[in-house]
CSV table of C-alpha atoms and ligand atoms in Angstrom, one decimal:
chain,number,residue,atom,x,y,z
M,1,MET,CA,-61.7,-96.0,-2.4
M,2,LEU,CA,-60.0,-98.3,-5.1
M,3,ASP,CA,-57.5,-96.1,-6.5
M,4,PRO,CA,-54.0,-96.4,-5.3
M,5,ASP,CA,-52.8,-94.7,-2.0
M,6,ASN,CA,-49.7,-94.0,-3.4
M,7,TRP,CA,-49.9,-93.3,-6.9
M,8,GLU,CA,-45.8,-92.9,-7.5
M,9,GLN,CA,-45.8,-96.9,-6.5
M,10,PHE,CA,-48.1,-97.5,-8.8
M,11,ARG,CA,-46.9,-96.0,-11.6
M,12,ALA,CA,-43.8,-97.7,-11.1
M,13,GLN,CA,-45.2,-101.5,-10.6
M,14,SER,CA,-47.4,-100.9,-14.1
M,15,HIS,CA,-44.4,-100.3,-15.5
M,16,ARG,CA,-42.4,-103.0,-14.5
M,17,MET,CA,-46.0,-105.0,-15.7
M,18,LEU,CA,-45.7,-103.2,-19.1
M,19,ASP,CA,-42.3,-104.0,-19.7
M,20,ALA,CA,-42.3,-107.5,-18.8
M,21,MET,CA,-45.2,-108.3,-21.2
M,22,ILE,CA,-43.3,-106.6,-23.7
M,23,ASP,CA,-40.1,-108.8,-23.1
M,24,HIS,CA,-42.9,-111.7,-23.5
M,25,LEU,CA,-44.0,-110.9,-26.5
M,26,GLU,CA,-40.5,-110.0,-28.1
M,27,THR,CA,-38.9,-113.1,-27.1
M,28,LEU,CA,-42.5,-115.7,-28.0
M,29,ARG,CA,-39.9,-118.0,-30.1
M,30,GLU,CA,-37.7,-119.0,-27.1
M,31,ARG,CA,-40.5,-120.5,-25.5
M,32,PRO,CA,-42.6,-124.0,-25.8
M,33,VAL,CA,-45.9,-123.3,-28.2
M,34,TRP,CA,-47.5,-124.4,-25.7
M,35,GLN,CA,-47.2,-126.8,-22.3
M,36,PRO,CA,-49.6,-128.8,-20.0
M,37,ALA,CA,-50.0,-127.0,-16.4
M,38,PRO,CA,-49.2,-129.3,-13.8
M,39,GLU,CA,-51.7,-130.1,-10.9
M,40,SER,CA,-49.4,-128.1,-8.4
M,41,ILE,CA,-50.3,-124.7,-10.7
M,42,ARG,CA,-54.2,-125.4,-10.9
M,43,ASP,CA,-54.4,-126.0,-7.4
M,44,HIS,CA,-53.6,-121.8,-7.2
M,45,PHE,CA,-57.1,-121.3,-8.9
M,46,ARG,CA,-59.1,-123.7,-5.9
M,47,THR,CA,-58.4,-121.3,-3.0
M,48,PRO,CA,-61.7,-119.4,-1.8
M,49,LEU,CA,-62.5,-115.7,-2.4
M,50,PRO,CA,-59.6,-113.8,-0.3
M,51,ASP,CA,-61.3,-111.5,2.8
M,52,ASP,CA,-57.9,-109.1,2.4
M,53,GLU,CA,-56.0,-106.9,0.0
M,54,ARG,CA,-53.2,-108.1,-1.8
M,55,ASP,CA,-50.4,-105.8,-3.3
M,56,LEU,CA,-50.4,-106.0,-6.7
M,57,ALA,CA,-46.6,-106.9,-7.3
M,58,SER,CA,-47.3,-110.1,-5.8
M,59,LEU,CA,-50.6,-110.8,-8.1
M,60,HIS,CA,-48.5,-110.2,-11.0
M,61,THR,CA,-45.5,-112.8,-9.8
M,62,GLU,CA,-48.6,-115.0,-9.2
M,63,PHE,CA,-49.4,-114.1,-13.0
M,64,MET,CA,-46.1,-114.7,-14.4
M,65,GLU,CA,-45.6,-117.7,-12.8
M,66,SER,CA,-49.0,-119.6,-12.9
M,67,ILE,CA,-51.2,-118.2,-15.8
M,68,LEU,CA,-49.0,-116.6,-18.6
M,69,PRO,CA,-46.8,-119.8,-19.2
M,70,PHE,CA,-49.7,-122.0,-19.7
M,71,SER,CA,-52.2,-120.3,-21.8
M,72,VAL,CA,-52.8,-122.0,-25.7
M,73,GLY,CA,-49.9,-120.4,-27.2
M,74,ASN,CA,-51.7,-118.4,-29.9
M,75,THR,CA,-49.4,-115.5,-30.2
M,76,HIS,CA,-46.5,-118.1,-30.7
M,77,PRO,CA,-45.3,-118.3,-34.2
M,78,GLY,CA,-45.9,-122.1,-34.1
M,79,PHE,CA,-49.0,-121.9,-33.4
M,80,MET,CA,-51.6,-123.2,-36.4
M,81,GLY,CA,-54.4,-125.0,-34.5
M,82,TRP,CA,-58.0,-124.2,-34.7
M,83,VAL,CA,-58.4,-120.6,-36.6
M,84,HIS,CA,-56.7,-118.3,-33.8
M,85,GLY,CA,-55.0,-115.1,-34.2
M,86,GLY,CA,-51.5,-113.7,-32.9
M,87,GLY,CA,-52.9,-110.6,-31.5
M,88,THR,CA,-50.0,-107.3,-31.6
M,89,PRO,CA,-48.2,-105.2,-29.0
M,90,VAL,CA,-50.2,-102.6,-30.5
M,91,GLY,CA,-53.8,-104.1,-29.9
M,92,MET,CA,-52.3,-104.9,-26.6
M,93,MET,CA,-51.9,-101.1,-26.0
M,94,ALA,CA,-54.9,-99.9,-27.3
M,95,GLU,CA,-56.7,-102.4,-24.8
M,96,MET,CA,-54.8,-100.9,-21.9
M,97,LEU,CA,-56.4,-97.3,-23.2
M,98,ALA,CA,-59.7,-99.1,-23.5
M,99,ALA,CA,-59.3,-100.2,-19.9
M,100,GLY,CA,-58.3,-97.0,-18.4
M,101,LEU,CA,-60.9,-95.4,-20.2
M,102,ASN,CA,-63.5,-97.9,-19.2
M,103,ALA,CA,-66.7,-96.4,-21.5
M,104,ASN,CA,-69.8,-98.0,-21.7
M,105,LEU,CA,-70.2,-98.4,-25.3
M,106,GLY,CA,-74.2,-99.7,-25.4
M,107,GLY,CA,-75.2,-95.9,-26.4
M,108,ARG,CA,-74.9,-92.1,-25.6
M,109,ASN,CA,-73.3,-88.7,-27.0
M,110,GLN,CA,-69.5,-89.7,-26.7
M,111,ILE,CA,-66.8,-89.9,-29.1
M,112,PRO,CA,-66.1,-93.9,-28.5
M,113,LEU,CA,-69.4,-94.7,-30.5
M,114,GLU,CA,-67.7,-92.4,-33.5
M,115,VAL,CA,-64.7,-94.9,-33.5
M,116,GLU,CA,-67.2,-98.0,-33.7
M,117,ARG,CA,-69.3,-96.3,-36.7
M,118,GLN,CA,-66.0,-95.3,-38.5
M,119,VAL,CA,-65.0,-99.2,-38.2
M,120,VAL,CA,-68.1,-100.5,-39.2
M,121,GLY,CA,-68.1,-97.9,-41.7
M,122,TRP,CA,-64.8,-98.9,-43.2
M,123,MET,CA,-65.8,-102.8,-43.1
M,124,ARG,CA,-69.0,-101.9,-44.6
M,125,ASP,CA,-67.1,-100.3,-47.3
M,126,LEU,CA,-64.3,-102.7,-48.2
M,127,PHE,CA,-67.1,-105.8,-48.7
M,128,GLY,CA,-69.4,-103.3,-50.8
M,129,LEU,CA,-72.2,-102.7,-49.1
M,130,PRO,CA,-74.9,-99.8,-49.3
M,131,GLU,CA,-74.8,-96.8,-47.2
M,132,ARG,CA,-77.7,-97.6,-45.7
M,133,SER,CA,-76.4,-101.0,-44.1
M,134,SER,CA,-75.5,-101.3,-40.3
M,135,GLY,CA,-73.5,-102.8,-38.4
M,136,VAL,CA,-72.3,-103.9,-34.6
M,137,LEU,CA,-69.0,-105.2,-32.9
M,138,VAL,CA,-69.4,-108.3,-31.0
M,139,SER,CA,-67.6,-110.4,-28.9
M,140,GLY,CA,-67.1,-112.7,-32.4
M,141,THR,CA,-68.9,-114.5,-35.6
M,142,SER,CA,-71.1,-117.1,-33.1
M,143,ALA,CA,-72.7,-113.7,-31.6
M,144,ALA,CA,-72.6,-112.2,-35.1
M,145,THR,CA,-74.6,-114.9,-36.8
M,146,LEU,CA,-76.8,-115.1,-34.2
M,147,ILE,CA,-77.8,-111.5,-34.2
M,148,ALA,CA,-77.9,-112.1,-38.2
M,149,VAL,CA,-80.5,-115.0,-38.0
M,150,THR,CA,-82.9,-113.4,-36.0
M,151,THR,CA,-82.4,-110.5,-38.0
M,152,ALA,CA,-83.2,-112.6,-40.9
M,153,ARG,CA,-86.4,-114.5,-38.8
M,154,HIS,CA,-87.7,-110.9,-37.9
M,155,ARG,CA,-87.9,-110.3,-42.0
M,156,ALA,CA,-89.5,-113.5,-42.3
M,157,GLU,CA,-92.0,-113.0,-39.6
M,158,GLU,CA,-92.8,-109.4,-41.2
M,159,GLN,CA,-93.5,-111.3,-44.6
M,160,GLY,CA,-96.3,-113.4,-42.9
M,161,LEU,CA,-94.1,-116.6,-43.3
M,162,LYS,CA,-94.8,-119.4,-40.5
M,163,SER,CA,-92.1,-120.1,-38.8
M,164,ASP,CA,-92.1,-123.7,-38.1
M,165,SER,CA,-91.7,-124.0,-42.1
M,166,LEU,CA,-88.5,-121.9,-42.3
M,167,VAL,CA,-85.2,-123.7,-43.6
M,168,ALA,CA,-81.7,-123.1,-43.7
M,169,TYR,CA,-79.3,-124.3,-46.2
M,170,ALA,CA,-75.7,-124.4,-45.8
M,171,SER,CA,-72.9,-126.7,-47.1
M,172,SER,CA,-71.8,-130.0,-44.3
M,173,GLU,CA,-69.0,-128.2,-43.7
M,174,VAL,CA,-70.5,-124.7,-42.3
M,175,HIS,CA,-69.4,-124.0,-38.5
M,176,GLY,CA,-71.2,-125.2,-36.0
M,177,CYS,CA,-72.6,-121.8,-35.1
M,178,LEU,CA,-75.5,-121.6,-37.5
M,179,ALA,CA,-77.1,-124.7,-35.9
M,180,ARG,CA,-76.4,-122.5,-32.8
M,181,ALA,CA,-78.3,-119.8,-33.7
M,182,LEU,CA,-80.9,-121.9,-35.1
M,183,ASP,CA,-81.5,-123.1,-31.8
M,184,ILE,CA,-81.4,-120.0,-29.5
M,185,THR,CA,-83.5,-118.3,-31.7
M,186,GLY,CA,-86.2,-121.1,-31.7
M,187,LEU,CA,-86.2,-122.4,-35.3
M,188,GLY,CA,-84.2,-125.5,-33.7
M,189,ARG,CA,-80.8,-127.2,-35.4
M,190,GLY,CA,-83.7,-129.0,-37.8
M,191,ALA,CA,-84.5,-125.8,-39.6
M,192,LEU,CA,-80.9,-126.4,-41.1
M,193,HIS,CA,-81.0,-128.6,-44.2
M,194,PRO,CA,-77.2,-129.5,-44.9
M,195,ILE,CA,-76.1,-129.3,-48.2
M,196,ALA,CA,-73.3,-131.6,-50.0
M,197,CYS,CA,-70.0,-130.7,-50.9
M,198,ASN,CA,-68.0,-131.1,-54.0
M,199,GLY,CA,-64.5,-132.3,-54.0
M,200,GLN,CA,-63.2,-128.7,-53.0
M,201,GLN,CA,-65.5,-128.9,-50.2
M,202,GLN,CA,-67.8,-125.8,-51.3
M,203,ILE,CA,-71.7,-126.0,-51.0
M,204,ASP,CA,-72.8,-128.6,-54.2
M,205,LEU,CA,-74.7,-125.9,-56.3
M,206,ASN,CA,-77.1,-128.6,-58.2
M,207,GLN,CA,-78.2,-130.1,-54.8
M,208,LEU,CA,-78.9,-126.3,-53.4
M,209,GLN,CA,-80.9,-125.8,-55.9
M,210,GLN,CA,-82.7,-129.7,-56.0
M,211,GLN,CA,-83.0,-129.8,-52.0
M,212,ILE,CA,-84.7,-125.9,-52.3
M,213,SER,CA,-87.3,-127.2,-54.9
M,214,HIS,CA,-88.0,-130.4,-53.2
M,215,ASP,CA,-88.7,-128.7,-49.6
M,216,ARG,CA,-91.1,-126.0,-51.3
M,217,HIS,CA,-92.9,-128.8,-53.2
M,218,HIS,CA,-93.4,-130.7,-49.7
M,219,GLY,CA,-94.8,-127.3,-48.0
M,220,LEU,CA,-91.6,-126.2,-46.5
M,221,THR,CA,-90.6,-122.1,-46.9
M,222,PRO,CA,-86.9,-122.0,-48.0
M,223,TRP,CA,-85.3,-119.1,-46.6
M,224,LEU,CA,-81.9,-118.8,-45.6
M,225,ILE,CA,-78.6,-119.6,-47.4
M,226,VAL,CA,-75.6,-119.6,-45.9
M,227,GLY,CA,-72.2,-118.9,-47.6
M,228,SER,CA,-68.8,-119.7,-46.0
M,229,VAL,CA,-65.6,-117.8,-46.9
M,230,GLY,CA,-63.3,-120.0,-45.3
M,231,THR,CA,-65.0,-123.0,-43.7
M,232,VAL,CA,-63.4,-123.9,-40.5
M,233,ASN,CA,-61.8,-127.3,-41.6
M,234,THR,CA,-60.3,-126.4,-45.2
M,235,GLY,CA,-60.6,-123.1,-45.7
M,236,ALA,CA,-62.9,-123.9,-48.9
M,237,ILE,CA,-64.7,-120.6,-50.3
M,238,ASP,CA,-68.3,-121.3,-51.3
M,239,ASP,CA,-69.2,-119.6,-55.0
M,240,LEU,CA,-70.7,-116.9,-53.6
M,241,THR,CA,-71.4,-115.2,-57.0
M,242,ALA,CA,-73.8,-118.5,-57.6
M,243,LEU,CA,-75.5,-118.4,-53.8
M,244,ALA,CA,-76.2,-115.2,-54.3
M,245,ALA,CA,-78.1,-115.9,-57.9
M,246,ILE,CA,-79.7,-118.4,-56.2
M,247,ALA,CA,-80.6,-116.6,-53.2
M,248,ARG,CA,-82.1,-113.6,-55.4
M,249,ASN,CA,-83.9,-115.7,-57.8
M,250,ALA,CA,-85.6,-117.8,-55.0
M,251,GLN,CA,-85.9,-114.9,-52.7
M,252,LEU,CA,-84.0,-116.2,-49.8
M,253,TRP,CA,-82.1,-114.2,-47.1
M,254,LEU,CA,-77.9,-114.3,-48.1
M,255,HIS,CA,-76.1,-114.6,-45.1
M,256,ILE,CA,-71.9,-115.1,-45.5
M,257,ASP,CA,-69.9,-116.9,-42.6
M,258,GLY,CA,-66.5,-114.7,-43.3
M,259,ALA,CA,-65.3,-115.9,-39.8
M,260,PHE,CA,-61.5,-115.3,-40.7
M,261,GLY,CA,-61.8,-115.6,-44.5
M,262,ALA,CA,-63.4,-112.2,-45.0
M,263,LEU,CA,-60.6,-109.9,-44.1
M,264,ALA,CA,-59.0,-111.8,-47.2
M,265,MET,CA,-60.8,-109.0,-49.1
M,266,LEU,CA,-57.4,-106.8,-47.8
M,267,ASP,CA,-55.7,-108.3,-50.4
M,268,PRO,CA,-56.0,-107.8,-54.0
M,269,GLU,CA,-55.1,-111.4,-54.7
M,270,LEU,CA,-57.3,-113.1,-52.9
M,271,ALA,CA,-60.2,-110.5,-53.1
M,272,PRO,CA,-62.0,-111.7,-56.1
M,273,ARG,CA,-62.5,-114.9,-55.1
M,274,LEU,CA,-64.8,-113.4,-52.6
M,275,SER,CA,-66.6,-111.5,-55.5
M,276,GLY,CA,-70.8,-111.9,-54.7
M,277,ILE,CA,-70.0,-111.1,-51.0
M,278,GLU,CA,-71.3,-107.5,-52.3
M,279,CYS,CA,-74.2,-109.3,-52.3
M,280,ALA,CA,-74.8,-111.0,-48.6
M,281,ASP,CA,-77.7,-109.6,-46.4
M,282,SER,CA,-75.6,-110.4,-43.3
M,283,LEU,CA,-72.1,-110.8,-42.8
M,284,ALA,CA,-70.1,-112.1,-39.8
M,285,MET,CA,-67.1,-111.7,-39.5
M,286,ASP,CA,-63.8,-111.8,-36.9
M,287,PHE,CA,-61.3,-109.4,-36.3
M,288,HIS,CA,-59.6,-111.8,-33.8
M,289,LYS,CA,-58.3,-114.3,-36.0
M,290,TRP,CA,-56.7,-113.2,-39.5
M,291,GLY,CA,-57.0,-109.5,-38.2
M,292,GLN,CA,-54.9,-109.8,-35.5
M,293,VAL,CA,-56.7,-108.2,-32.9
M,294,PRO,CA,-56.5,-109.2,-28.8
M,295,TYR,CA,-59.7,-111.4,-28.3
M,296,ASP,CA,-62.2,-110.7,-28.5
M,297,ALA,CA,-63.9,-108.5,-31.6
M,298,GLY,CA,-66.3,-110.0,-34.2
M,299,LEU,CA,-68.9,-108.4,-36.3
M,300,VAL,CA,-71.6,-108.9,-37.9
M,301,LEU,CA,-72.9,-106.0,-41.2
M,302,ILE,CA,-76.8,-106.2,-42.5
M,303,ARG,CA,-77.8,-104.3,-45.3
M,304,ASP,CA,-80.9,-104.0,-44.4
M,305,GLY,CA,-79.8,-101.3,-41.6
M,306,GLU,CA,-83.6,-100.2,-40.8
M,307,LEU,CA,-85.0,-103.6,-40.8
M,308,HIS,CA,-82.0,-104.7,-38.4
M,309,ARG,CA,-82.6,-101.5,-36.1
M,310,ARG,CA,-86.7,-102.7,-35.9
M,311,SER,CA,-85.1,-106.7,-34.9
M,312,PHE,CA,-83.3,-105.0,-31.8
M,313,ALA,CA,-84.0,-101.8,-31.0
M,314,ALA,CA,-84.5,-100.9,-27.4
M,315,THR,CA,-87.2,-99.1,-26.5
M,316,ASP,CA,-87.4,-99.6,-23.0
M,317,SER,CA,-88.1,-95.5,-21.2
M,318,TYR,CA,-84.8,-95.8,-19.2
M,319,LEU,CA,-83.1,-95.9,-22.6
M,320,GLN,CA,-84.9,-92.9,-24.0
M,321,ARG,CA,-83.2,-90.6,-26.5
M,322,ALA,CA,-82.7,-86.6,-26.7
M,323,THR,CA,-81.7,-84.5,-29.2
M,324,THR,CA,-79.2,-82.6,-26.9
M,325,GLY,CA,-77.0,-83.8,-23.7
M,326,LEU,CA,-75.5,-87.3,-23.0
M,327,ALA,CA,-79.1,-89.2,-24.5
M,328,ALA,CA,-78.9,-87.5,-27.9
M,329,ASN,CA,-76.4,-89.2,-30.7
M,330,THR,CA,-78.9,-91.7,-31.6
M,331,PRO,CA,-79.5,-94.8,-32.9
M,332,TRP,CA,-77.1,-96.2,-30.4
M,333,PRO,CA,-75.4,-99.7,-30.5
M,334,CYS,CA,-77.8,-101.4,-27.7
M,335,ASP,CA,-80.1,-100.8,-30.9
M,336,TYR,CA,-78.6,-103.4,-33.1
M,337,GLY,CA,-78.0,-106.3,-30.8
M,338,ILE,CA,-78.3,-108.4,-27.7
M,339,ASP,CA,-75.8,-106.4,-25.5
M,340,LEU,CA,-76.9,-102.9,-23.3
M,341,SER,CA,-73.3,-102.3,-21.4
M,342,ARG,CA,-70.3,-103.0,-23.9
M,343,GLY,CA,-66.6,-102.4,-23.9
M,344,PHE,CA,-65.0,-100.2,-26.2
M,345,ARG,CA,-63.8,-103.2,-28.4
M,346,ALA,CA,-63.9,-100.9,-31.7
M,347,LEU,CA,-60.5,-99.3,-30.1
M,348,LYS,CA,-58.1,-102.3,-30.7
M,349,VAL,CA,-59.6,-102.7,-33.8
M,350,TRP,CA,-59.0,-99.4,-34.6
M,351,PHE,CA,-55.7,-99.1,-33.5
M,352,THR,CA,-54.9,-102.2,-35.2
M,353,LEU,CA,-56.4,-100.9,-38.8
M,354,GLN,CA,-54.8,-97.5,-38.3
M,355,SER,CA,-51.5,-98.4,-37.3
M,356,PHE,CA,-50.9,-101.6,-39.9
M,357,GLY,CA,-53.2,-99.9,-43.0
M,358,ARG,CA,-54.7,-102.2,-45.4
M,359,HIS,CA,-51.8,-102.6,-47.4
M,360,LYS,CA,-49.5,-104.5,-44.6
M,361,LEU,CA,-52.6,-106.5,-43.1
M,362,GLY,CA,-53.1,-107.7,-47.2
M,363,ARG,CA,-49.6,-108.6,-47.6
M,364,MET,CA,-49.6,-110.2,-44.0
M,365,ILE,CA,-52.6,-112.3,-44.8
M,366,ALA,CA,-51.4,-113.0,-49.0
M,367,HIS,CA,-48.0,-114.5,-46.5
M,368,CYS,CA,-49.9,-117.1,-44.5
M,369,CYS,CA,-51.7,-118.4,-47.7
M,370,GLN,CA,-48.0,-118.7,-49.4
M,371,LEU,CA,-47.0,-120.5,-46.4
M,372,ALA,CA,-49.8,-122.8,-46.4
M,373,GLY,CA,-48.6,-123.6,-50.4
M,374,GLU,CA,-45.0,-123.7,-48.9
M,375,LEU,CA,-46.3,-126.6,-46.1
M,376,GLU,CA,-48.7,-128.4,-49.1
M,377,ALA,CA,-45.9,-128.7,-51.0
M,378,LEU,CA,-43.6,-129.9,-48.7
M,379,VAL,CA,-46.4,-132.7,-47.6
M,380,GLN,CA,-46.8,-133.7,-51.4
M,381,GLN,CA,-42.6,-134.1,-51.6
M,382,HIS,CA,-42.8,-136.8,-48.9
M,383,PRO,CA,-43.7,-139.9,-49.4
M,384,GLN,CA,-45.2,-141.1,-46.0
M,385,LEU,CA,-47.2,-138.0,-45.8
M,386,GLU,CA,-50.7,-137.5,-47.7
M,387,LEU,CA,-52.5,-134.0,-48.3
M,388,ALA,CA,-56.4,-135.0,-47.4
M,389,VAL,CA,-57.7,-132.1,-49.9
M,390,PRO,CA,-56.0,-129.3,-52.0
M,391,VAL,CA,-54.9,-126.5,-50.0
M,392,SER,CA,-57.6,-123.3,-50.8
M,393,LEU,CA,-56.8,-120.8,-48.8
M,394,ASN,CA,-54.1,-121.1,-45.4
M,395,ILE,CA,-55.5,-124.2,-44.0
M,396,VAL,CA,-53.5,-127.2,-44.5
M,397,CYS,CA,-54.8,-131.1,-43.8
M,398,PHE,CA,-52.4,-133.9,-44.2
M,399,ARG,CA,-52.1,-137.2,-42.8
M,400,HIS,CA,-48.9,-139.2,-42.0
M,401,LEU,CA,-49.3,-143.2,-43.6
M,402,GLY,CA,-47.4,-145.1,-40.9
M,403,ASP,CA,-45.9,-147.7,-42.3
M,404,GLY,CA,-48.6,-148.4,-44.8
M,405,THR,CA,-50.0,-151.4,-43.3
M,406,LEU,CA,-52.4,-149.5,-40.9
M,407,SER,CA,-56.5,-150.3,-41.0
M,408,GLU,CA,-58.6,-147.3,-41.1
M,409,SER,CA,-59.2,-147.6,-37.1
M,410,ALA,CA,-55.6,-147.6,-36.7
M,411,MET,CA,-54.8,-144.7,-38.9
M,412,GLU,CA,-57.6,-142.6,-37.0
M,413,LYS,CA,-56.0,-143.6,-33.6
M,414,PHE,CA,-52.2,-142.8,-35.0
M,415,THR,CA,-53.4,-139.5,-36.2
M,416,ARG,CA,-55.2,-138.4,-32.9
M,417,GLU,CA,-51.8,-139.5,-31.4
M,418,ILE,CA,-49.4,-138.0,-33.7
M,419,VAL,CA,-51.4,-134.8,-33.0
M,420,CYS,CA,-51.3,-134.8,-29.0
M,421,HIS,CA,-47.3,-135.8,-29.4
M,422,ILE,CA,-46.9,-132.8,-31.4
M,423,GLN,CA,-48.7,-130.5,-29.3
M,424,CYS,CA,-47.1,-131.8,-26.2
M,425,SER,CA,-43.7,-131.7,-27.6
M,426,GLY,CA,-43.9,-128.0,-27.3
M,427,ARG,CA,-42.5,-127.4,-30.7
M,428,SER,CA,-45.6,-126.7,-33.0
M,429,ALA,CA,-49.2,-126.7,-32.2
M,430,PRO,CA,-51.3,-128.5,-35.0
M,431,SER,CA,-54.8,-129.5,-34.4
M,432,LEU,CA,-56.9,-132.5,-35.3
M,433,ALA,CA,-59.7,-132.3,-37.8
M,434,THR,CA,-62.3,-134.7,-39.4
M,435,VAL,CA,-62.3,-134.2,-43.4
M,436,ASN,CA,-64.6,-136.4,-45.9
M,437,GLY,CA,-64.8,-138.6,-42.8
M,438,ARG,CA,-60.8,-139.1,-41.9
M,439,SER,CA,-59.2,-137.8,-39.0
M,440,VAL,CA,-56.5,-135.3,-40.0
M,441,ILE,CA,-53.6,-133.5,-38.7
M,442,ARG,CA,-54.6,-129.9,-39.8
M,443,ALA,CA,-52.8,-126.7,-39.5
M,444,ALA,CA,-54.5,-123.1,-40.2
M,445,ILE,CA,-51.7,-120.5,-40.8
M,446,ILE,CA,-53.2,-117.7,-39.3
M,447,ASN,CA,-51.0,-115.9,-37.1
M,448,HIS,CA,-49.2,-113.4,-38.4
M,449,ARG,CA,-45.4,-114.1,-36.7
M,450,THR,CA,-45.4,-117.6,-38.5
M,451,ARG,CA,-42.4,-118.0,-40.7
M,452,HIS,CA,-41.2,-120.7,-43.2
M,453,GLU,CA,-38.8,-122.1,-40.3
M,454,ASP,CA,-42.5,-122.6,-38.6
M,455,ILE,CA,-43.8,-124.6,-41.4
M,456,VAL,CA,-40.4,-126.8,-41.6
M,457,THR,CA,-40.7,-127.8,-37.7
M,458,LEU,CA,-44.6,-129.1,-38.2
M,459,ILE,CA,-42.7,-131.5,-40.6
M,460,ASP,CA,-40.4,-132.4,-38.4
M,461,ALA,CA,-42.4,-132.6,-35.6
M,462,THR,CA,-44.7,-135.0,-36.9
M,463,LEU,CA,-42.3,-137.2,-38.5
M,464,ALA,CA,-40.8,-137.6,-35.0
M,465,ALA,CA,-44.5,-138.1,-33.4
M,466,SER,CA,-44.8,-140.8,-35.5
M,467,LYS,CA,-41.9,-142.9,-35.3
M,468,THR,CA,-43.2,-142.6,-31.7
M,469,CYS,CA,-47.1,-143.3,-32.3
M,470,LEU,CA,-46.7,-146.1,-34.6
M,471,PRO,CA,-47.9,-149.4,-33.3
M,472,PRO,CA,-45.9,-152.1,-32.9
M,473,HIS,CA,-45.9,-154.0,-36.3
M,474,GLY,CA,-48.2,-156.8,-36.5
M,475,ASP,CA,-50.3,-154.5,-34.2
M,476,SER,CA,-52.4,-152.5,-36.5
M,477,LEU,CA,-55.6,-153.5,-36.3
U,1,PLP,C1,-63.9,-119.3,-35.9
U,1,PLP,C2,-65.3,-119.8,-36.8
U,1,PLP,C3,-66.4,-119.1,-36.1
U,1,PLP,C4,-66.6,-118.9,-35.1
U,1,PLP,O1,-66.0,-117.5,-34.3
U,1,PLP,P1,-65.8,-117.1,-33.2
U,1,PLP,O2,-65.4,-116.2,-33.3
U,1,PLP,O3,-65.2,-118.1,-32.5
U,1,PLP,O4,-67.5,-116.8,-32.6
U,1,PLP,C5,-67.6,-119.2,-37.4
U,1,PLP,N1,-67.1,-119.8,-38.0
U,1,PLP,C6,-65.8,-120.2,-39.0
U,1,PLP,C7,-65.9,-120.4,-40.2
U,1,PLP,C8,-64.9,-119.8,-37.9
U,1,PLP,O5,-63.3,-120.3,-38.0
């Protein structure tokens, strides 16, 4: 009933839509990185649910005029805000194929599950986890972290540990999805004892050990250590080998947040900095950031696959398994996570990994780090710019010093205004972050389209914005 009445017309319209999107991707650089949407555009999205049919060509026109020009802009080479992947044309096509197939990857006897298992297996091997490890694709690292924390908690329960005494440790720079996962599992944010960072924004190992002893002494149960591979603010990589040793000695669960940084494993020069990752009890990561897979696609890996299955296995009678027929091919992805109905995310990941291969993806990741180094050098060369923290991976945090007379509070306002001004200029899109208690301009180089000229544009745009945003002299308090 909902298929086209005229397939020829539908085909012609679909080809036009595909061409328009390919044109868009081919010419990204010609447009602003981002532009704010006028109110008149927002009004399109306040109309009531339509009663009647509407023709596809007119819907596409509305998409081209009112949606496409006003998205975040993370496909654009000048986008450096937060940590957003750029996507690829190959990923876009894989999304279309997956949507056409409309497979439900909750389980059942179908080859799409093998595609997901292959992707999980590739990552398990990339990170050096054992064969008995399990994994499941999820929306992103936030969901992956929740699954990891739930599994770690399940082990604690099996060990008879009292859940209200469990303590998790991570650096003060850890991503907020950890506290959220602790909240959702009922342990509460208070179960997280944040540990101070050293000058490289890595977890301070001495303080960690002291805190573990202190907590044990006070009747608490040290339970989980979370290491970061690429912190969200500055791209710092914790000393995973040391964390693994501490976790082993104190019998804690080691979880690694590798949201974007884990894929640095694909570059042979960066990989040694991740050593220790093979000791993880669980690992959360994204394909939609440095992997350039279109949103959304994340992964959780759990070292003890049996424990993982026990923590989530779906046992309801309507999900019972068989040895042949559609209900065969167990275990199913729904046994390893929260979702029962799940899309074929694995296909766009599989297409991306197959299409580019590990060498090209590794080179792309190394290139982002090289650009970050070049940006760091440009900041250091300019007398009015100040680096906030040494560049560890692909994130550069810096400030413009104004005329040198601004108070700290005036500097805060000045920095926030510069960031907004650059974003609104459409030339470049850094974001604002807080490092060592101060606001900074933050550029995360994670888009495969970014080139040296985009780094230069960011510096130019910063210098131009500083002139507009600088408070009049004598008004600096
Ligand atoms: C982005 C990010 C997350 C959250 O991942 P989502 O995919 O957005 O859910 C967690 N940790 C770090 C370090 C991140 O950069």
